[in-house]
Short mmCIF file of C-alpha atoms in Angstrom, two decimals:
data_model
loop_
_atom_site.label_atom_id
_atom_site.label_comp_id
_atom_site.label_asym_id
_atom_site.label_seq_id
_atom_site.Cartn_x
_atom_site.Cartn_y
_atom_site.Cartn_z
CA MET A 1 -0.06 -0.01 -0.01
CA LEU A 2 0.97 3.69 -0.47
CA LYS A 3 1.89 4.86 2.96
CA HIS A 4 3.68 7.95 2.41
CA LEU A 5 3.63 10.73 -0.37
CA TYR A 6 6.04 13.60 -0.84
CA ILE A 7 5.55 16.39 -3.53
CA LYS A 8 7.87 19.33 -3.97
CA ASN A 9 7.58 22.04 -6.73
CA PHE A 10 5.05 20.32 -8.76
CA THR A 11 2.64 22.70 -10.40
CA LEU A 12 0.65 24.46 -7.79
CA ILE A 13 2.23 22.34 -4.87
CA ASP A 14 5.15 23.96 -3.00
CA GLU A 15 5.63 20.92 -0.78
CA LEU A 16 3.38 18.13 0.12
CA ASP A 17 4.28 15.55 2.85
CA ILE A 18 1.53 13.25 3.97
CA GLU A 19 0.83 9.97 5.44
CA LEU A 20 -1.74 7.71 3.95
CA ARG A 21 -3.77 5.07 5.45
CA GLN A 22 -4.85 1.38 4.85
CA GLY A 23 -8.51 0.61 4.14
CA PHE A 24 -10.81 2.92 2.31
CA SER A 25 -9.82 6.83 2.24
CA VAL A 26 -11.52 9.69 0.42
CA ILE A 27 -10.15 13.03 -1.01
CA THR A 28 -12.65 15.93 -1.25
CA GLY A 29 -11.92 19.53 -2.35
CA GLU A 30 -13.68 21.99 -4.49
CA THR A 31 -13.17 21.98 -8.34
CA GLY A 32 -9.96 23.31 -9.31
CA ALA A 33 -8.34 22.97 -6.05
CA GLY A 34 -5.61 20.63 -7.14
CA LYS A 35 -6.94 17.06 -6.77
CA SER A 36 -5.73 16.28 -10.46
CA ILE A 37 -2.49 17.76 -9.48
CA VAL A 38 -2.07 15.03 -6.84
CA LEU A 39 -3.12 12.26 -9.25
CA GLY A 40 -0.61 13.67 -12.01
CA ALA A 41 2.22 13.44 -9.44
CA ILE A 42 1.17 10.09 -8.84
CA ALA A 43 0.96 9.14 -12.40
CA LEU A 44 4.57 10.28 -12.88
CA LEU A 45 5.78 7.88 -10.11
CA LEU A 46 3.90 5.00 -12.13
CA GLY A 47 6.04 5.82 -15.32
CA GLN A 48 4.10 8.44 -17.22
CA ARG A 49 6.33 10.74 -19.37
CA ALA A 50 7.26 13.94 -17.78
CA ASP A 51 6.62 17.48 -18.89
CA PRO A 52 9.07 20.18 -17.73
CA LYS A 53 6.05 22.52 -17.61
CA THR A 54 4.78 20.93 -14.57
CA ILE A 55 7.62 22.01 -12.72
CA LYS A 56 6.45 24.80 -10.37
CA TYR A 57 7.17 28.36 -11.75
CA GLY A 58 10.73 29.54 -10.68
CA ALA A 59 12.01 26.14 -9.35
CA ASP A 60 14.88 24.33 -10.82
CA LYS A 61 13.32 20.85 -10.42
CA CYS A 62 10.52 18.91 -8.77
CA ILE A 63 10.74 15.81 -6.67
CA ILE A 64 7.98 13.14 -6.13
CA GLU A 65 8.67 10.36 -3.84
CA ALA A 66 6.40 7.58 -2.39
CA HIS A 67 6.81 4.83 -0.01
CA PHE A 68 4.97 1.64 -0.24
CA ASP A 69 4.60 -1.37 2.01
CA LEU A 70 4.59 -4.56 -0.05
CA SER A 71 5.31 -7.03 2.57
CA ARG A 72 2.00 -8.69 1.91
CA TYR A 73 1.99 -8.77 -1.74
CA GLY A 74 4.81 -11.10 -2.91
CA MET A 75 6.80 -8.87 -5.33
CA ASP A 76 10.11 -10.11 -4.12
CA ASP A 77 10.71 -11.70 -7.97
CA PHE A 78 10.54 -8.19 -9.39
CA PHE A 79 13.45 -6.95 -7.19
CA LYS A 80 15.53 -10.05 -7.77
CA ASP A 81 15.04 -10.23 -11.32
CA ASN A 82 16.16 -6.44 -11.81
CA ASP A 83 18.95 -6.72 -9.19
CA ILE A 84 17.55 -3.99 -6.89
CA GLU A 85 17.74 -4.03 -3.26
CA ASN A 86 14.29 -4.73 -1.52
CA ASP A 87 12.82 -3.79 1.76
CA PRO A 88 9.25 -5.11 1.63
CA GLU A 89 8.11 -2.91 4.19
CA ASP A 90 9.55 0.28 2.68
CA CYS A 91 9.83 0.13 -1.19
CA ILE A 92 10.74 3.73 -2.10
CA ILE A 93 9.95 5.14 -5.65
CA ARG A 94 11.24 8.66 -6.63
CA ARG A 95 11.05 10.81 -9.75
CA GLU A 96 12.93 13.91 -10.29
CA LEU A 97 12.17 16.24 -13.24
CA MET A 98 14.72 19.09 -14.14
CA ALA A 99 13.85 22.47 -15.71
CA SER A 100 16.17 21.44 -18.52
CA GLY A 101 13.88 18.74 -19.51
CA LYS A 102 15.82 15.85 -17.97
CA SER A 103 14.14 13.30 -15.79
CA ARG A 104 15.48 10.64 -13.47
CA ALA A 105 13.80 7.77 -11.88
CA PHE A 106 14.88 5.76 -8.86
CA ILE A 107 13.61 2.59 -6.99
CA ASN A 108 15.19 1.99 -3.58
CA ASP A 109 17.72 4.67 -4.60
CA THR A 110 18.68 2.51 -7.57
CA PRO A 111 18.52 4.56 -10.92
CA VAL A 112 16.16 2.81 -13.29
CA GLN A 113 14.73 3.36 -16.84
CA LEU A 114 11.18 4.67 -17.17
CA THR A 115 10.15 1.24 -18.53
CA MET A 116 11.08 -0.50 -15.35
CA LEU A 117 9.31 2.23 -13.14
CA LYS A 118 6.21 1.62 -15.12
CA GLU A 119 6.39 -2.14 -14.97
CA LEU A 120 6.62 -1.94 -11.19
CA GLY A 121 3.96 1.02 -11.09
CA GLU A 122 1.35 -1.25 -12.98
CA ARG A 123 1.78 -3.78 -10.07
CA LEU A 124 1.51 -1.16 -7.26
CA VAL A 125 -1.50 1.22 -8.13
CA ASP A 126 -4.24 1.22 -10.43
CA VAL A 127 -5.72 4.67 -11.07
CA HIS A 128 -9.37 4.65 -12.28
CA SER A 129 -10.43 7.78 -13.94
CA GLN A 130 -13.48 8.68 -15.66
CA HIS A 131 -11.99 8.05 -19.24
CA GLN A 132 -11.45 4.43 -18.31
CA ASN A 133 -15.03 4.01 -18.41
CA LEU A 134 -14.53 4.02 -22.08
CA LEU A 135 -12.65 0.70 -22.00
CA LEU A 136 -16.15 -0.97 -21.59
CA ASN A 137 -16.15 -0.60 -25.23
CA LYS A 138 -12.90 -2.33 -25.91
CA GLN A 139 -12.96 -5.93 -26.70
CA ASP A 140 -9.29 -6.48 -25.50
CA PHE A 141 -10.33 -5.00 -22.11
CA GLN A 142 -13.17 -7.27 -21.92
CA LEU A 143 -11.30 -10.25 -22.65
CA GLY A 144 -8.72 -9.24 -20.28
CA VAL A 145 -11.22 -9.13 -17.33
CA VAL A 146 -12.28 -12.85 -18.39
CA ASP A 147 -8.60 -13.79 -18.23
CA ILE A 148 -7.80 -12.13 -15.01
CA ILE A 149 -10.80 -13.73 -13.32
CA ALA A 150 -10.14 -17.12 -14.86
CA GLU A 151 -6.39 -16.98 -13.69
CA ASP A 152 -5.62 -18.56 -16.92
CA SER A 153 -2.07 -17.23 -17.47
CA GLN A 154 -0.44 -20.42 -17.63
CA GLN A 155 -2.65 -21.83 -20.28
CA LEU A 156 -2.61 -18.49 -22.28
CA ALA A 157 1.32 -18.58 -22.11
CA LYS A 158 1.20 -21.90 -23.23
CA TYR A 159 -1.16 -21.35 -26.16
CA GLN A 160 0.75 -18.11 -27.19
CA GLU A 161 4.11 -19.87 -27.26
CA ILE A 162 2.68 -22.38 -29.92
CA PHE A 163 0.91 -19.60 -31.56
CA ARG A 164 4.02 -17.53 -31.96
CA GLN A 165 5.84 -20.60 -33.51
CA TYR A 166 2.75 -21.11 -35.85
CA GLN A 167 3.16 -17.48 -36.99
CA HIS A 168 6.73 -17.89 -37.50
CA VAL A 169 6.62 -21.11 -39.66
CA ARG A 170 3.86 -19.52 -41.60
CA GLN A 171 6.07 -16.56 -42.41
CA GLU A 172 8.80 -18.87 -43.22
CA LEU A 173 6.34 -20.62 -45.77
CA GLU A 174 5.45 -17.56 -47.43
CA ALA A 175 9.06 -16.58 -47.72
CA LEU A 176 10.10 -20.04 -49.08
CA LYS A 177 7.19 -19.77 -51.95
CA GLU A 178 8.34 -16.15 -52.78
CA ARG A 179 11.88 -17.28 -53.00
CA ILE A 180 11.02 -20.53 -55.05
CA GLU A 181 8.82 -18.62 -57.47
CA ARG A 182 11.54 -15.84 -57.72
CA ASP A 183 14.40 -18.60 -58.17
CA ARG A 184 12.40 -20.61 -60.79
CA GLN A 185 11.77 -17.45 -62.83
CA ASN A 186 15.72 -16.90 -62.70
CA ALA A 187 16.52 -20.56 -62.85
CA ASP A 188 17.74 -20.53 -66.51
CA PHE A 189 20.05 -17.48 -66.09
CA MET A 190 21.39 -18.98 -62.75
CA GLN A 191 22.21 -22.16 -64.70
CA PHE A 192 24.07 -20.32 -67.33
CA GLN A 193 26.16 -18.55 -64.71
CA CYS A 194 26.81 -21.60 -62.86
CA ASP A 195 28.07 -23.50 -66.15
CA GLU A 196 30.07 -20.43 -67.11
CA LEU A 197 32.04 -20.56 -63.83
CA THR A 198 32.17 -24.30 -63.57
CA GLN A 199 33.60 -24.46 -67.22
CA ALA A 200 36.16 -21.77 -66.34
CA GLY A 201 37.89 -24.32 -64.34
CA LEU A 202 38.60 -22.07 -61.35
CA VAL A 203 41.70 -23.07 -59.03
CA GLU A 204 42.47 -21.00 -56.05
CA GLY A 205 46.08 -19.41 -56.41
CA GLU A 206 46.07 -19.82 -60.13
CA GLN A 207 45.75 -16.24 -60.92
CA GLU A 208 48.81 -15.15 -58.74
CA GLU A 209 50.81 -17.94 -60.31
CA LEU A 210 49.86 -16.77 -63.90
CA GLU A 211 50.58 -13.16 -63.05
CA GLN A 212 53.95 -13.93 -61.79
CA LYS A 213 54.68 -16.13 -65.10
CA ASN A 214 53.43 -13.39 -67.12
CA ASP A 215 55.73 -10.99 -65.48
CA THR A 216 58.68 -13.19 -65.91
CA MET A 217 58.03 -13.76 -69.68
CA SER A 218 57.39 -10.01 -70.21
CA HIS A 219 61.14 -9.38 -68.94
CA SER A 220 62.68 -12.64 -70.46
CA GLU A 221 65.32 -10.76 -72.45
CA GLU A 222 66.30 -8.71 -69.57
CA ILE A 223 66.49 -11.74 -67.38
CA LYS A 224 68.53 -13.77 -69.90
CA SER A 225 71.20 -11.01 -70.24
CA ALA A 226 71.47 -10.66 -66.42
CA LEU A 227 71.80 -14.49 -65.99
CA TYR A 228 74.41 -14.51 -68.92
CA ASP A 229 76.47 -11.84 -67.26
CA ALA A 230 76.22 -13.43 -63.95
CA ASP A 231 77.08 -16.95 -65.26
CA ASN A 232 80.30 -15.62 -67.26
CA ALA A 233 81.47 -13.51 -64.08
CA LEU A 234 81.34 -16.67 -61.98
CA GLY A 235 81.79 -19.69 -64.13
CA ALA A 236 84.15 -18.51 -67.11
CA GLU A 237 87.40 -20.59 -67.49
CA GLN A 238 90.53 -18.74 -66.04
CA ILE A 239 88.85 -15.42 -65.68
CA GLY A 240 85.67 -16.54 -63.61
CA VAL A 241 85.28 -16.25 -59.80
CA VAL A 242 84.78 -19.74 -59.18
CA ALA A 243 87.98 -20.67 -61.20
CA ASN A 244 90.27 -17.86 -59.49
CA LEU A 245 88.85 -19.09 -56.07
CA ARG A 246 89.76 -22.72 -56.61
CA SER A 247 93.28 -21.43 -57.71
CA ALA A 248 93.60 -19.28 -54.56
CA LEU A 249 92.39 -22.49 -52.66
CA SER A 250 95.04 -24.57 -53.91
CA SER A 251 97.83 -22.04 -53.10
CA MET A 252 96.72 -21.83 -49.37
CA LYS A 253 96.33 -25.52 -49.08
CA ARG A 254 100.17 -25.88 -49.93
CA ILE A 255 101.16 -23.67 -46.96
CA GLU A 256 98.45 -24.76 -44.32
CA LYS A 257 101.00 -27.51 -42.59
CA VAL A 258 103.71 -25.00 -42.29
CA TYR A 259 101.69 -21.83 -41.71
CA PRO A 260 99.12 -22.47 -39.12
CA ALA A 261 97.17 -19.26 -39.77
CA ALA A 262 96.38 -20.55 -43.24
CA GLU A 263 94.30 -23.59 -41.91
CA GLU A 264 91.21 -21.57 -40.84
CA LEU A 265 91.43 -19.39 -44.11
CA VAL A 266 91.43 -22.77 -46.17
CA GLN A 267 88.27 -23.75 -44.36
CA ARG A 268 86.59 -20.64 -45.02
CA MET A 269 87.69 -20.43 -48.64
CA ASP A 270 86.55 -24.14 -49.15
CA SER A 271 83.11 -23.31 -47.76
CA SER A 272 82.92 -20.08 -50.15
CA TYR A 273 84.11 -22.21 -53.22
CA ILE A 274 81.36 -24.97 -52.64
CA GLU A 275 78.59 -22.24 -52.25
CA LEU A 276 79.87 -20.12 -55.10
CA LYS A 277 80.17 -23.47 -57.45
CA ASP A 278 76.69 -24.25 -56.53
CA ILE A 279 75.32 -20.70 -57.25
CA SER A 280 77.12 -20.86 -60.59
CA GLU A 281 75.63 -24.17 -61.71
CA GLU A 282 72.28 -22.93 -60.56
CA ILE A 283 72.54 -19.83 -62.74
CA SER A 284 73.72 -21.99 -65.64
CA GLY A 285 70.60 -24.18 -65.13
CA TYR A 286 68.49 -21.06 -65.31
CA LEU A 287 70.11 -19.74 -68.30
CA GLU A 288 69.48 -22.90 -70.17
CA ASP A 289 65.65 -23.04 -68.95
CA ILE A 290 65.05 -19.36 -69.74
CA ASP A 291 63.48 -19.01 -73.24
CA PHE A 292 60.86 -16.87 -74.88
CA ASP A 293 57.90 -18.94 -76.15
CA PRO A 294 55.42 -16.36 -77.65
CA SER A 295 52.63 -19.01 -77.89
CA GLU A 296 53.00 -19.86 -74.21
CA MET A 297 52.97 -16.05 -73.10
CA GLU A 298 49.87 -15.73 -75.41
CA ALA A 299 48.13 -18.38 -73.68
CA VAL A 300 49.01 -16.90 -70.30
CA VAL A 301 47.77 -13.54 -71.26
CA ASN A 302 44.43 -14.94 -72.61
CA ARG A 303 43.86 -17.07 -69.56
CA LEU A 304 44.51 -13.90 -67.33
CA ASP A 305 42.15 -11.88 -69.46
CA ARG A 306 39.47 -14.67 -69.06
CA LEU A 307 39.78 -14.55 -65.21
CA TYR A 308 39.85 -10.68 -65.09
CA ASP A 309 36.59 -10.61 -67.33
CA LEU A 310 34.90 -13.03 -64.92
CA GLU A 311 35.93 -11.07 -61.81
CA LYS A 312 34.47 -8.04 -63.45
CA LYS A 313 31.14 -9.57 -64.55
CA TYR A 314 30.56 -11.18 -61.19
CA HIS A 315 31.94 -8.11 -59.14
CA ALA A 316 34.52 -10.35 -57.48
CA ASP A 317 38.17 -9.20 -56.42
CA SER A 318 39.72 -12.77 -56.61
CA ILE A 319 39.17 -16.45 -57.89
CA GLY A 320 38.22 -17.32 -54.48
CA GLU A 321 35.28 -15.06 -54.74
CA LEU A 322 34.24 -16.47 -58.10
CA ILE A 323 34.45 -19.95 -56.61
CA GLU A 324 32.17 -18.86 -53.54
CA LYS A 325 29.70 -17.38 -56.21
CA ARG A 326 29.84 -20.75 -58.09
CA ASP A 327 29.13 -22.75 -55.06
CA GLU A 328 26.28 -20.42 -54.08
CA LEU A 329 24.54 -20.88 -57.44
CA ARG A 330 25.10 -24.62 -57.10
CA LYS A 331 23.47 -24.39 -53.75
CA GLN A 332 20.46 -22.31 -55.04
CA LEU A 333 20.07 -24.55 -58.04
CA ASP A 334 19.88 -27.56 -55.66
CA CYS A 335 17.32 -25.79 -53.44
CA ILE A 336 15.28 -25.18 -56.58
CA GLU A 337 15.59 -28.94 -57.55
CA ASN A 338 14.62 -29.97 -53.86
CA SER A 339 12.06 -26.95 -53.30
CA ASP A 340 9.10 -29.17 -53.42
CA GLU A 341 10.33 -31.43 -50.58
CA ALA A 342 11.26 -28.48 -48.51
CA LEU A 343 7.77 -26.95 -49.21
CA HIS A 344 6.11 -29.97 -48.30
CA ASP A 345 8.06 -30.35 -44.85
CA LEU A 346 7.16 -26.89 -44.00
CA GLN A 347 3.52 -27.33 -44.89
CA GLN A 348 3.21 -30.51 -42.63
CA LYS A 349 4.98 -28.52 -39.86
CA LEU A 350 2.64 -25.62 -40.04
CA ILE A 351 -0.38 -28.07 -40.10
CA ALA A 352 1.00 -29.66 -36.95
CA LEU A 353 1.41 -26.35 -35.21
CA LYS A 354 -2.04 -25.32 -36.19
CA GLU A 355 -3.56 -28.51 -34.87
CA SER A 356 -1.59 -28.01 -31.70
CA ALA A 357 -2.77 -24.23 -31.45
CA ASP A 358 -6.32 -25.28 -32.14
CA LYS A 359 -6.18 -27.75 -29.18
CA GLU A 360 -4.76 -25.35 -26.71
CA ALA A 361 -7.15 -22.72 -27.88
CA VAL A 362 -10.11 -24.99 -26.97
CA VAL A 363 -8.71 -25.56 -23.64
CA LEU A 364 -8.44 -21.75 -23.18
CA THR A 365 -11.96 -21.14 -24.39
CA ASN A 366 -13.33 -23.77 -21.97
CA ILE A 367 -11.49 -21.93 -18.94
CA ARG A 368 -12.72 -18.55 -20.16
CA SER A 369 -16.31 -19.98 -20.38
CA LYS A 370 -16.44 -20.97 -16.75
CA SER A 371 -14.69 -17.70 -15.78
CA ALA A 372 -17.55 -15.89 -17.94
CA LYS A 373 -20.35 -17.71 -15.95
CA LYS A 374 -18.56 -16.89 -12.62
CA ILE A 375 -18.25 -13.09 -13.66
CA GLU A 376 -21.97 -12.96 -14.86
CA LYS A 377 -23.26 -14.54 -11.48
CA GLU A 378 -20.88 -12.01 -9.48
CA MET A 379 -21.59 -9.10 -11.34
CA ASN A 380 -25.46 -9.34 -11.11
CA SER A 381 -24.98 -9.90 -7.46
CA LYS A 382 -23.06 -6.92 -7.00
CA LEU A 383 -25.20 -4.64 -9.39
CA VAL A 384 -28.57 -5.51 -7.74
CA PRO A 385 -27.81 -3.69 -4.38
CA LEU A 386 -26.46 -0.73 -6.45
CA GLY A 387 -30.00 0.14 -7.41
CA MET A 388 -30.48 -2.02 -10.29
CA PRO A 389 -33.03 -4.73 -9.12
CA ASN A 390 -33.79 -5.94 -12.77
CA VAL A 391 -30.26 -5.80 -14.05
CA ARG A 392 -29.07 -8.61 -16.46
CA PHE A 393 -25.37 -8.73 -17.06
CA ALA A 394 -24.15 -11.56 -19.71
CA ILE A 395 -20.94 -12.25 -21.44
CA GLN A 396 -21.31 -13.29 -25.05
CA MET A 397 -18.25 -15.41 -26.36
CA THR A 398 -18.01 -16.21 -29.95
CA THR A 399 -15.33 -17.91 -31.86
CA THR A 400 -13.12 -16.10 -34.20
CA ASP A 401 -9.82 -16.92 -36.28
CA LEU A 402 -6.85 -17.71 -34.09
CA ASP A 403 -4.82 -14.54 -32.97
CA ILE A 404 -2.33 -13.97 -30.16
CA ASN A 405 -5.16 -14.18 -27.66
CA GLY A 406 -6.74 -17.37 -28.82
CA GLN A 407 -9.94 -17.88 -30.80
CA ASP A 408 -12.52 -16.03 -28.52
CA LYS A 409 -14.31 -12.71 -29.06
CA VAL A 410 -15.90 -11.32 -25.69
CA ALA A 411 -18.68 -8.87 -25.35
CA PHE A 412 -20.27 -7.73 -22.19
CA LEU A 413 -23.94 -7.46 -22.63
CA PHE A 414 -26.08 -5.27 -20.15
CA SER A 415 -29.75 -4.35 -19.42
CA ALA A 416 -30.91 -2.53 -16.48
CA ASN A 417 -34.52 -3.36 -17.16
CA ALA A 418 -36.55 -6.73 -17.55
CA SER A 419 -38.27 -5.53 -20.73
CA THR A 420 -35.13 -4.42 -22.40
CA PRO A 421 -32.98 -7.04 -24.44
CA LEU A 422 -29.37 -7.63 -23.74
CA GLN A 423 -27.10 -5.23 -25.60
CA PRO A 424 -23.36 -4.23 -25.73
CA VAL A 425 -23.00 -2.32 -22.40
CA SER A 426 -21.26 0.63 -23.85
CA GLN A 427 -24.23 1.14 -25.97
CA VAL A 428 -27.18 0.94 -23.57
CA ALA A 429 -25.85 1.81 -20.14
CA SER A 430 -26.02 5.35 -18.88
CA GLY A 431 -23.21 7.33 -17.41
CA GLY A 432 -24.18 6.42 -13.77
CA GLU A 433 -24.93 2.62 -14.80
CA ILE A 434 -21.30 2.37 -16.53
CA ALA A 435 -19.90 3.89 -13.23
CA ARG A 436 -21.51 1.03 -11.12
CA VAL A 437 -20.49 -1.58 -13.66
CA MET A 438 -16.79 -0.36 -13.59
CA LEU A 439 -16.77 -0.24 -10.00
CA SER A 440 -18.18 -3.97 -9.63
CA LEU A 441 -15.70 -5.03 -12.33
CA LYS A 442 -12.74 -3.10 -10.49
CA ALA A 443 -13.98 -5.00 -7.06
CA MET A 444 -13.69 -8.48 -8.65
CA ILE A 445 -10.28 -7.64 -10.62
CA SER A 446 -8.68 -6.26 -7.42
CA GLY A 447 -9.47 -9.37 -5.65
CA ALA A 448 -8.13 -11.66 -8.39
CA VAL A 449 -4.94 -9.38 -9.05
CA LYS A 450 -4.51 -8.32 -5.33
CA LEU A 451 -3.34 -4.87 -6.26
CA PRO A 452 -1.94 -2.98 -3.18
CA THR A 453 -3.67 0.35 -4.05
CA ILE A 454 -6.53 1.44 -6.12
CA ILE A 455 -7.50 5.06 -6.78
CA PHE A 456 -10.96 5.87 -8.13
CA ASP A 457 -10.97 9.40 -9.64
CA GLU A 458 -14.67 10.52 -9.37
CA ILE A 459 -16.19 6.98 -10.53
CA ASP A 460 -19.28 8.19 -8.82
CA THR A 461 -20.22 10.60 -11.80
CA GLY A 462 -23.92 10.47 -12.66
CA VAL A 463 -24.65 8.77 -9.32
CA SER A 464 -26.13 10.26 -6.20
CA GLY A 465 -28.08 9.60 -2.96
CA LYS A 466 -28.46 6.09 -2.18
CA MET A 467 -26.81 4.63 -4.94
CA ALA A 468 -23.76 6.82 -3.95
CA GLU A 469 -23.66 5.23 -0.62
CA LYS A 470 -23.86 1.86 -1.99
CA MET A 471 -21.00 2.24 -4.02
CA ALA A 472 -19.14 3.71 -1.07
CA GLU A 473 -19.99 0.57 0.81
CA MET A 474 -18.45 -1.54 -1.96
CA MET A 475 -15.16 0.53 -2.02
CA GLN A 476 -15.17 0.34 1.74
CA GLU A 477 -15.55 -3.61 1.60
CA MET A 478 -12.92 -3.74 -0.96
CA GLY A 479 -10.77 -1.70 1.64
CA GLU A 480 -11.28 -4.25 4.30
CA HIS A 481 -9.73 -7.16 2.43
CA GLY A 482 -6.21 -6.09 2.51
CA ARG A 483 -6.26 -3.34 -0.13
CA GLN A 484 -5.88 0.37 0.21
CA VAL A 485 -8.76 2.07 -1.90
CA ILE A 486 -8.80 5.83 -2.31
CA SER A 487 -11.72 7.56 -3.75
CA ILE A 488 -11.62 11.08 -5.15
CA THR A 489 -15.21 12.28 -4.86
CA HIS A 490 -17.68 15.16 -4.78
CA LEU A 491 -20.45 13.21 -3.01
CA PRO A 492 -20.94 13.49 0.79
CA GLN A 493 -22.30 10.01 0.82
CA ILE A 494 -18.99 8.56 -0.30
CA ALA A 495 -16.85 10.94 1.54
CA ALA A 496 -18.67 10.02 4.76
CA LEU A 497 -17.83 6.29 4.49
CA GLY A 498 -13.98 6.74 4.42
CA SER A 499 -12.12 5.56 7.25
CA THR A 500 -9.84 8.45 6.47
CA HIS A 501 -10.42 11.79 4.93
CA TYR A 502 -8.16 14.19 3.00
CA LYS A 503 -9.06 17.62 1.65
CA VAL A 504 -7.25 19.30 -1.01
CA GLU A 505 -7.21 23.23 -0.91
CA LYS A 506 -6.09 25.99 -3.22
CA LYS A 507 -4.86 29.22 -1.46
CA GLU A 508 -3.64 32.59 -2.68
CA THR A 509 -0.40 33.48 -0.95
CA ALA A 510 2.30 36.05 -1.36
CA THR A 511 4.40 33.90 -3.81
CA GLY A 512 1.11 32.99 -5.75
CA THR A 513 -1.52 30.29 -5.78
CA THR A 514 -0.66 27.01 -3.97
CA SER A 515 -2.41 23.77 -3.47
CA SER A 516 -2.18 21.75 -0.40
CA MET A 517 -3.54 18.39 0.96
CA THR A 518 -4.41 17.76 4.53
CA GLU A 519 -5.66 14.68 6.71
CA LEU A 520 -9.05 16.06 8.44
CA THR A 521 -9.81 15.64 12.04
CA ALA A 522 -13.16 14.16 13.02
CA GLU A 523 -14.41 17.76 13.65
CA GLN A 524 -13.09 18.91 10.27
CA ARG A 525 -14.88 15.96 8.68
CA VAL A 526 -18.07 16.94 9.89
CA LEU A 527 -17.73 20.62 8.62
CA GLU A 528 -16.25 19.33 5.19
CA ILE A 529 -19.24 17.01 4.63
CA ALA A 530 -21.81 19.67 5.64
CA GLN A 531 -20.13 22.05 3.23
CA MET A 532 -20.43 19.41 0.50
CA LEU A 533 -24.20 19.13 1.37
CA SER A 534 -25.18 22.74 1.68
CA GLY A 535 -22.34 24.87 0.27
CA SER A 536 -20.30 27.55 1.84
CA ASP A 537 -23.03 28.75 4.23
CA VAL A 538 -23.07 25.84 6.62
CA SER A 539 -26.26 25.41 8.50
CA GLU A 540 -27.10 23.55 11.65
CA ALA A 541 -29.09 21.17 9.68
CA ALA A 542 -26.28 20.15 7.38
CA ILE A 543 -24.05 19.86 10.20
CA GLN A 544 -26.48 17.30 11.79
CA ASN A 545 -27.09 15.66 8.40
CA ALA A 546 -23.21 15.37 8.09
CA LYS A 547 -23.03 13.66 11.58
CA GLN A 548 -25.79 11.19 10.42
CA LEU A 549 -23.85 10.35 7.32
CA LEU A 550 -20.67 9.78 9.43
CA ARG A 551 -22.96 7.89 11.84
CA LEU A 552 -22.07 9.93 14.78
CA THR A 553 -25.61 10.26 15.77
#
């Protein structure tokens, strides 16, 4: 439950610091006094988007903070899943709005995203305002009520998982059909491309080898001349390096026994001789092999031109990419060839999922049907004491095509008179009747969902007298079953039944107009309800009437 509310610099509120009580509480005040401002502040705590214009004029920022006691509502999972420290007896939610337009949100002093604040807020407080009565015209709201009372979340989740798989496979099937049709239209061209790349005899690394060979053949004369000069310098008889080194080595060998220093030189010269002789022979071999063959060079050039043309045609940078393109074409052609089999497999999978979804949808329908009967019975029992002795409330369920919520379409039917046929509630119920229907629904929903706090914002519109008192008794009963119920009202009959009474007032001060909210004492309550009965001129009769409503006499 909401046990403490603090508001600073929000619209007309300078500072509000107030304790809230368990059970059924009421908030009263003249029109325009600021009740909607308090609700607006609570809405921001529940994740509504902020508007910097709501910051009190002249202030840098506004702060809205609430303390909740969640010890009886089993919300530990939320805090554990989101890694937020949790004190069930004092959960603190804070929202800060800056004049710059920035906004910050905190749960137990942990900064959080607005989406997380909204997720928690939906589990803490339900604010029912007049515009929510329009929900009675929404099919998804009506179905949601049936699901809440049915407590069918596990079955609904099971069905939705299968339905999502069904949707996914159906999309896959449509995509496959489109791809097959597209590929078949392009099959001839794809086959031509695949044949062209296959016949090209592509080999990884061939292009680099051919480019090197082409480069060598293009410079054959230059290479041959250099090899000839090197061969002559190394291997020529008498004047070549190898012959002269051999002669020098022979001379040094003659003195190595009598001249010790020569021994090491002989070893080094012998090693150099062997290496140079080997180099000379290798160069001689290259010289014999190097020969310019115009036909071979033409073949190399033609092959390179063919590879370059293919790379340009297929937007490839290498033979490797051409090979990848060829293999992809082969794969696509294989898919086209085997498409009927793949199509059949996917169709069978879709049929199986559809059957499974149909089966789970029927289970869901049966659960909802039982829930609908329970709602009908309870709604009729709740509405009769609210001044509708001949009321009939029924839930019409019809079967539709499968969607994410199953196969059921729900319509709430209503008749306030025995002679009037049942029709959709939003079409035939008056404003006062809709208010009573919504209150009865909220009473049922709150029991099933176990919401800690429910705020009714002038749900009594279109209701007065005895019926207002009956509605107040229903809210009072809701507050006696572990929930905090707060009603913003203009009716003295409802205000009188609150266990706690708050008043919102607007005052003119030296710094401007301000709104405040205070908890009324017993004496103040009498005066407030008397004013609600008779206006600003409070008569003794009004005071006595107020005491009667408060059951003080």
